[in-house]
mmCIF file of C-alpha atoms in Angstrom:
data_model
loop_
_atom_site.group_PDB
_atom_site.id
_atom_site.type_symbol
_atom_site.label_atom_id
_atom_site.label_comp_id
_atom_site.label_asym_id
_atom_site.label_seq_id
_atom_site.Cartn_x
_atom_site.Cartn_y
_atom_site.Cartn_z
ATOM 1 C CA UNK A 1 35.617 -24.352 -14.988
ATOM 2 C CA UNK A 2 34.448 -27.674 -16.260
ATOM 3 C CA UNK A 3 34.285 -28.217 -20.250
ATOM 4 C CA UNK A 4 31.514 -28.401 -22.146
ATOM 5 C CA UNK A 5 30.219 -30.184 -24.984
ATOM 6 C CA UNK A 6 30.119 -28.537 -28.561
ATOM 7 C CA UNK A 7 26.582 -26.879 -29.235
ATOM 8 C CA UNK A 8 24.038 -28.661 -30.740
ATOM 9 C CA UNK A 9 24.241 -29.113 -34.816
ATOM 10 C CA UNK A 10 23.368 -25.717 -36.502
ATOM 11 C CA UNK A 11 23.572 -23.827 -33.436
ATOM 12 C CA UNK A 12 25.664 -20.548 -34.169
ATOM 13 C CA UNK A 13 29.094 -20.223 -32.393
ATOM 14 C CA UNK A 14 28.108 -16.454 -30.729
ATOM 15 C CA UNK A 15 24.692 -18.810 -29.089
ATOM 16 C CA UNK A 16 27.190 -21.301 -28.304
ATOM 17 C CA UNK A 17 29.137 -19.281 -26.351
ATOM 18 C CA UNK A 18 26.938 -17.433 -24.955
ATOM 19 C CA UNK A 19 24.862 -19.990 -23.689
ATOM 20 C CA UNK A 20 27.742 -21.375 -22.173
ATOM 21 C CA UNK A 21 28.637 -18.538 -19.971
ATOM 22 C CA UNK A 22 25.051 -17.720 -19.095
ATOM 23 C CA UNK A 23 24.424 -21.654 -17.840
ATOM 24 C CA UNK A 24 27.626 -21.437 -16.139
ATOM 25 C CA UNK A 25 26.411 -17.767 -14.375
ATOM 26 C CA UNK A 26 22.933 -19.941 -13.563
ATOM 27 C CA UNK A 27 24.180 -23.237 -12.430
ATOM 28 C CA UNK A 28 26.492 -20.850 -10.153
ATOM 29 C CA UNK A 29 29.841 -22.530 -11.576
ATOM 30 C CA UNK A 30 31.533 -19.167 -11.791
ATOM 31 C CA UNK A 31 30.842 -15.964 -9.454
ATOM 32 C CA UNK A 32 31.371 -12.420 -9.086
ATOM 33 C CA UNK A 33 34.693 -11.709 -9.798
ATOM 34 C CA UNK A 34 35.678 -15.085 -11.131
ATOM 35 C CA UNK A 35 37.968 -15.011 -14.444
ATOM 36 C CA UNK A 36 36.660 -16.879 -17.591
ATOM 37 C CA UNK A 37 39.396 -18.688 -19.689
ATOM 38 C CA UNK A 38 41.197 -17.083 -22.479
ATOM 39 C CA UNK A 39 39.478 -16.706 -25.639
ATOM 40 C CA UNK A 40 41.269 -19.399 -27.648
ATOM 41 C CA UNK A 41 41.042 -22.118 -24.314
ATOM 42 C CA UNK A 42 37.491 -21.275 -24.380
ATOM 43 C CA UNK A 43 37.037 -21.791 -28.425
ATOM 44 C CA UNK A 44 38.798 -25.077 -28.085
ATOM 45 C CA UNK A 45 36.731 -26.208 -25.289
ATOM 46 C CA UNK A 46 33.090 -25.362 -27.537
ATOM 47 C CA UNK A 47 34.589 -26.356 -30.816
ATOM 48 C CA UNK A 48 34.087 -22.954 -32.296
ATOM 49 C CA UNK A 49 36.068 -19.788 -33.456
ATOM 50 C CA UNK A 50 37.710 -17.157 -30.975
ATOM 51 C CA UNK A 51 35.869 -14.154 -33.075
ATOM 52 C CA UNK A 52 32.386 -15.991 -31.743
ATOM 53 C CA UNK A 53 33.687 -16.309 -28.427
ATOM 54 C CA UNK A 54 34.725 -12.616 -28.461
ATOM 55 C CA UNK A 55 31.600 -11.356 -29.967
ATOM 56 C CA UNK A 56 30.026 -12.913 -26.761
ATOM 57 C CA UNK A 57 32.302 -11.347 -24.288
ATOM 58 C CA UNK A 58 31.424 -8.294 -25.865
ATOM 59 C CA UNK A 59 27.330 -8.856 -25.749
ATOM 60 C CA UNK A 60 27.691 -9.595 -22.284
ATOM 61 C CA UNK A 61 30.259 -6.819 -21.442
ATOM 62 C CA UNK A 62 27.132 -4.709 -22.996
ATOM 63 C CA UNK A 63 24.567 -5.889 -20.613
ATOM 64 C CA UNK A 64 27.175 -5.663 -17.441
ATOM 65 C CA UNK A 65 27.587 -9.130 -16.683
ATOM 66 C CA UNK A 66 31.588 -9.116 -17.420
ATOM 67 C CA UNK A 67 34.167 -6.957 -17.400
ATOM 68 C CA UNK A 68 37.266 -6.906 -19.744
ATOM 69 C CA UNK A 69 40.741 -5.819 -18.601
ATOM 70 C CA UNK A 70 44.367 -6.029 -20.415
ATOM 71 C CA UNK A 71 47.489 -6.810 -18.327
ATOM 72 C CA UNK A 72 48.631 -9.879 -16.705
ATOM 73 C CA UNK A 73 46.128 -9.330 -14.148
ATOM 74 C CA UNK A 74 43.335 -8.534 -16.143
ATOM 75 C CA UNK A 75 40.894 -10.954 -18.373
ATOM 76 C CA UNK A 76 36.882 -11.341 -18.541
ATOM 77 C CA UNK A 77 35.835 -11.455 -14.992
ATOM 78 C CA UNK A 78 32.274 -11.757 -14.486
ATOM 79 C CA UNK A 79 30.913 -8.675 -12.953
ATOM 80 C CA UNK A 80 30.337 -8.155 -9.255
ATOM 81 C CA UNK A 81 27.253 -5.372 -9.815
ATOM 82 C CA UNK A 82 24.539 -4.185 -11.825
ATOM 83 C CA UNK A 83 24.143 -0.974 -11.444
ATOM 84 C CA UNK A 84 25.603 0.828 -14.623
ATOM 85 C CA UNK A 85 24.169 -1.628 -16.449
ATOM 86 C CA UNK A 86 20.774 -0.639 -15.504
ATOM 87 C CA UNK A 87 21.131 2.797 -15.595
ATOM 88 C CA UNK A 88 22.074 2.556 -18.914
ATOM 89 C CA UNK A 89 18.916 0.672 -19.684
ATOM 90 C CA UNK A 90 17.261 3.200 -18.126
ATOM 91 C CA UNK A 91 18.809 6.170 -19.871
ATOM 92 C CA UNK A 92 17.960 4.460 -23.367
ATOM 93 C CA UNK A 93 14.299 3.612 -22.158
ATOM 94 C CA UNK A 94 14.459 7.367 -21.002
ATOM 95 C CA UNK A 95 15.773 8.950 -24.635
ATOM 96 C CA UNK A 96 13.385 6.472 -26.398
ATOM 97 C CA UNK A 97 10.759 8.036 -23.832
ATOM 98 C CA UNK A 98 8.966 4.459 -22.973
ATOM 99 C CA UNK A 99 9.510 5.883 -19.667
ATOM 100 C CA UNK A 100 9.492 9.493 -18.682
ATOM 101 C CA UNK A 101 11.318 11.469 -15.524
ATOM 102 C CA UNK A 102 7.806 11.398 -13.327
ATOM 103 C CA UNK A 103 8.037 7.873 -13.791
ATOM 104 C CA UNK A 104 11.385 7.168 -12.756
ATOM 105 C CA UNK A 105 11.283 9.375 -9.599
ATOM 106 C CA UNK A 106 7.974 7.780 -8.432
ATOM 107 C CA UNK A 107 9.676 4.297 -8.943
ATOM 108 C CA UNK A 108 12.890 6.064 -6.807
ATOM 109 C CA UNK A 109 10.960 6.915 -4.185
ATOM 110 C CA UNK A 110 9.497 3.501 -4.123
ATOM 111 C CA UNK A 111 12.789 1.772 -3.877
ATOM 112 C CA UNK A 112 14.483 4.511 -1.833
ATOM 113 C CA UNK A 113 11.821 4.177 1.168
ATOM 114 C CA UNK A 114 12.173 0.970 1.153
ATOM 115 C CA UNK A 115 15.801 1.155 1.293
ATOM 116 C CA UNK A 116 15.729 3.982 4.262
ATOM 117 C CA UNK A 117 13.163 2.311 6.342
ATOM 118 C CA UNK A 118 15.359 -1.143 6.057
ATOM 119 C CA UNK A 119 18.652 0.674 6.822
ATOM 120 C CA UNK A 120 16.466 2.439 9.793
ATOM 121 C CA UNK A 121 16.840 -0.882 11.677
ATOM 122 C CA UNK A 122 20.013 -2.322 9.858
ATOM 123 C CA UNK A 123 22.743 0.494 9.582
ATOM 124 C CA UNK A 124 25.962 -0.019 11.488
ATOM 125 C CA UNK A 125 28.105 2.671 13.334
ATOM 126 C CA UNK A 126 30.665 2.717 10.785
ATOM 127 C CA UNK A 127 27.543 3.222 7.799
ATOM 128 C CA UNK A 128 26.317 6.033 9.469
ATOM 129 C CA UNK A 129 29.746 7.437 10.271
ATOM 130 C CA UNK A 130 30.538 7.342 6.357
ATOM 131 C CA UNK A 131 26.834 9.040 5.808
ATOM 132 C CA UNK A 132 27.894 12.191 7.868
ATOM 133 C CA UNK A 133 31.313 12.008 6.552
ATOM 134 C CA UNK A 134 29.499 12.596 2.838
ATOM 135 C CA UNK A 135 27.200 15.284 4.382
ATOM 136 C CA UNK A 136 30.376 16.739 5.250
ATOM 137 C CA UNK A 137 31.977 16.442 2.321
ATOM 138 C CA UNK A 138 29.075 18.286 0.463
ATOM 139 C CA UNK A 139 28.907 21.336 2.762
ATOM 140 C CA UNK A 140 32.757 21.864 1.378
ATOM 141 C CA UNK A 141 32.419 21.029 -2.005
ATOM 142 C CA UNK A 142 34.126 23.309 -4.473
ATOM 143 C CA UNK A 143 32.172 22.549 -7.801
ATOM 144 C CA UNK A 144 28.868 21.434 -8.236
ATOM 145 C CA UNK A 145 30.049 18.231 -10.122
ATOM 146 C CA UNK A 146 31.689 16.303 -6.780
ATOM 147 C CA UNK A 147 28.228 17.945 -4.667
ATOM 148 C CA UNK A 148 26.298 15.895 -7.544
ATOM 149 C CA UNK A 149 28.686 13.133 -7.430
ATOM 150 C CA UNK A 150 28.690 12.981 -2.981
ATOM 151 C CA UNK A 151 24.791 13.285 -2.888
ATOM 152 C CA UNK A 152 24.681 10.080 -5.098
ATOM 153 C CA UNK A 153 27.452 8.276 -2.887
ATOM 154 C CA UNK A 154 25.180 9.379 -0.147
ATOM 155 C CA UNK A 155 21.672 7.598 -0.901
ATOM 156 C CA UNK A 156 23.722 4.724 -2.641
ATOM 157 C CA UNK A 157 25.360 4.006 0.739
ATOM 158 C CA UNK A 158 21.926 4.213 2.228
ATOM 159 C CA UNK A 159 20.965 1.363 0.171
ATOM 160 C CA UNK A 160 24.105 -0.125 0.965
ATOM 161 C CA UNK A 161 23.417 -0.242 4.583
ATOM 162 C CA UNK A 162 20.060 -1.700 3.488
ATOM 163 C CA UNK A 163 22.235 -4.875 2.810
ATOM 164 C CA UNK A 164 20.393 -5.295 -0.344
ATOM 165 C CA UNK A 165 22.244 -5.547 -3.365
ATOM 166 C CA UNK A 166 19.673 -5.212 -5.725
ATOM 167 C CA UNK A 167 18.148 -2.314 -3.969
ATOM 168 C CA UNK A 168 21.841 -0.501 -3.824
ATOM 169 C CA UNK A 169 22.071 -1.843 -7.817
ATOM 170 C CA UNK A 170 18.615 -0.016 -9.249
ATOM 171 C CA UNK A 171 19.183 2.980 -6.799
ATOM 172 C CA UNK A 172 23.018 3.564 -8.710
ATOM 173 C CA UNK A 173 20.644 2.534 -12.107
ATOM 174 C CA UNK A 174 18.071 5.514 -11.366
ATOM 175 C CA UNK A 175 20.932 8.012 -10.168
ATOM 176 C CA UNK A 176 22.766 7.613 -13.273
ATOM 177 C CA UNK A 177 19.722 7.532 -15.335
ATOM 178 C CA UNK A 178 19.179 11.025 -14.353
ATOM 179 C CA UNK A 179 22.402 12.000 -14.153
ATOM 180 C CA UNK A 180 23.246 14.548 -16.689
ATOM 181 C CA UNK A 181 19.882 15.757 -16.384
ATOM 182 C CA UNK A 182 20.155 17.250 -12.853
ATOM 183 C CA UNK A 183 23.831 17.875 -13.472
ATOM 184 C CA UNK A 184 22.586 20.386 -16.189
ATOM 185 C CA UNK A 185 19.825 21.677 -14.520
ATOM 186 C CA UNK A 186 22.057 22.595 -11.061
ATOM 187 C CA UNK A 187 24.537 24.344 -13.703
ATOM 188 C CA UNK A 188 21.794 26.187 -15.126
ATOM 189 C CA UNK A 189 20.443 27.665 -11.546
ATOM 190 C CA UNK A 190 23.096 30.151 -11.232
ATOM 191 C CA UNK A 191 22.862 31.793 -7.488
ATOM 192 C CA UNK A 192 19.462 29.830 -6.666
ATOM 193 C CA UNK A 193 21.710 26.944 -6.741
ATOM 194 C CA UNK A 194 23.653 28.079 -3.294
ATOM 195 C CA UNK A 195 20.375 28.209 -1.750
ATOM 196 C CA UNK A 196 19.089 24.913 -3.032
ATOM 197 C CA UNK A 197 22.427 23.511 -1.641
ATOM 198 C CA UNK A 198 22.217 24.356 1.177
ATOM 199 C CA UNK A 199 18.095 23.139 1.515
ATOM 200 C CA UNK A 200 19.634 19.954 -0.208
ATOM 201 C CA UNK A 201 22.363 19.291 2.678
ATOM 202 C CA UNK A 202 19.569 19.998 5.535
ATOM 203 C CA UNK A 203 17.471 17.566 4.024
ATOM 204 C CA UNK A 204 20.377 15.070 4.003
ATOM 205 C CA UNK A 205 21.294 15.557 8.098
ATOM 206 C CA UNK A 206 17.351 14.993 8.907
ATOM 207 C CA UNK A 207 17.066 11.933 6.798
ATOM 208 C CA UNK A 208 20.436 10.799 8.649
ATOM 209 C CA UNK A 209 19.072 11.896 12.113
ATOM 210 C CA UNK A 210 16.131 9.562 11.598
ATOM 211 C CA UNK A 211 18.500 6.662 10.890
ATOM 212 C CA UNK A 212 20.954 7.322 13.594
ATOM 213 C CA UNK A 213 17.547 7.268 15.713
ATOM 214 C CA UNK A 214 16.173 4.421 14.346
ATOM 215 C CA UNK A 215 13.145 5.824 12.996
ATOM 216 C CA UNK A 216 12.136 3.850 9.607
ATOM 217 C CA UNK A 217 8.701 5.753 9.180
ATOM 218 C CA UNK A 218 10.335 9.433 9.742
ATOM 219 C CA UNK A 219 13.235 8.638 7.557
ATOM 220 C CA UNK A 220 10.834 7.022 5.109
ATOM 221 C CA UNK A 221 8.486 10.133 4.667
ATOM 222 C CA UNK A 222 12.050 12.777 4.926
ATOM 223 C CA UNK A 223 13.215 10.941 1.969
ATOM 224 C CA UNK A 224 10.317 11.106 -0.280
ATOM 225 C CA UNK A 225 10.017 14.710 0.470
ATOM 226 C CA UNK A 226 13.501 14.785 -0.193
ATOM 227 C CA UNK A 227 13.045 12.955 -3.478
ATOM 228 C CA UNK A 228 10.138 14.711 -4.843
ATOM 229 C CA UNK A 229 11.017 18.440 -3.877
ATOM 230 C CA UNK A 230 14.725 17.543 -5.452
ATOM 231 C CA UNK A 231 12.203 16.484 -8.856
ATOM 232 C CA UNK A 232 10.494 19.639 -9.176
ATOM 233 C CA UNK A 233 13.990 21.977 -8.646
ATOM 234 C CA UNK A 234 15.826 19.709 -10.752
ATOM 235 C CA UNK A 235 14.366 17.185 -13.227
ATOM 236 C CA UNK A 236 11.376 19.639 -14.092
ATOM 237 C CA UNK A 237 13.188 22.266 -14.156
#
């Protein structure tokens, strides 16, 4: 990484640092997965004090754009996705209510048919071998924490195969967003919940069908059935 200049007279040290990483994020100088310098190099290179470099770190560890390990191997790395970071936008936006649950599903559906009818065309053998592997996995799941936590791997690969990282990034966001929520609302089904399981894992082998067959527009209209029908057991609920 290439020094920089001081900030500009009056400028805090925390906007000094900060715009330092950000500009070096923009101009592409570092990537995914590239470690930033230790806190005191990185001081000594802006002319300001470690605590304003680590209050930085910290604002941007918030918003998911680096990641902080301990170790030898460890450091600030800057972060290779987005999507906790977004979903825990979304679950703030969602507990301040500036968006609601009907909103969120109808922009999931909106993102995941996109996603579906992409991967439709773009899916490799080995993507659609790990897709039944998860439907698999869910018809012998034990609790219904790991069937939550395989039907999210399963429409996050989808996007995945999608090779679209920002549509794999906001479908993780949305999932985790409403998270807990359908987690709570499965617990709180009692037997209709073996019933809705099974429905659940039927729905997943015809949406996988209509991949393995290439079919964007079935696949498209499965999953927002899919989607919407999941809504009303789950999120209403």
């Amino acid at each position: 990484m290439t020094t920089q200049a001081p900030g500009t007279p009056g400028q805090g040290g925390f906007d000094v640092a900060m715009a330092h990483i950000t500009d070096q994020i923009l101009s592409g100088q570092v990537r995914p997965g590239d470690r930033l310098p230790p806190e005191r190099e990185l001081a000594q290179q802006l002319g300001i004090s470690r605590g304003a470099v680590r209050e930085a770190v910290r604002a941007l560890q918030a918003q998911g754009l680096v990641t902080s390990q301990v170790g030898h191997t460890g450091g600030t790395r800057i972060a290779s996705g987005q999507g906790e970071s977004f979903g825990r936008t979304l679950r703030l936006h969602l507990a301040l209510q500036s968006v609601s649950h009907d909103e969120l599903t109808d922009t999931r559906v909106l993102l995941e048919r996109e996603a579906v009818g992409t991967a439709a065309s773009s899916a490799t053998p080995e993507e659609l071998a790990h897709l039944a592997r998860l439907c698999d996995q869910m018809d012998a799941a034990e609790t219904i924490a790991e069937f939550n936590a395989l039907d999210t791997d399963f429409h996050v690969g989808i996007a995945q195969a999608a090779q679209n990282r920002l549509l794999r990034d906001l479908t993780i966001a949305v999932r985790q967003a409403l998270a807990s929520h359908i987690l709570a609302s499965e617990q709180q089904l009692g037997d209709a919940w073996l019933r809705l399981r099974e429905d659940l894992i039927a729905e997943h082998r015809r949406i996988l069908d209509a991949l393995a067959a290439g079919d964007s527009a079935r696949a498209a209209d499965l999953v927002e059935e899919h989607v919407r029908r999941s809504h009303v057991a789950l999120v209403r609920s």
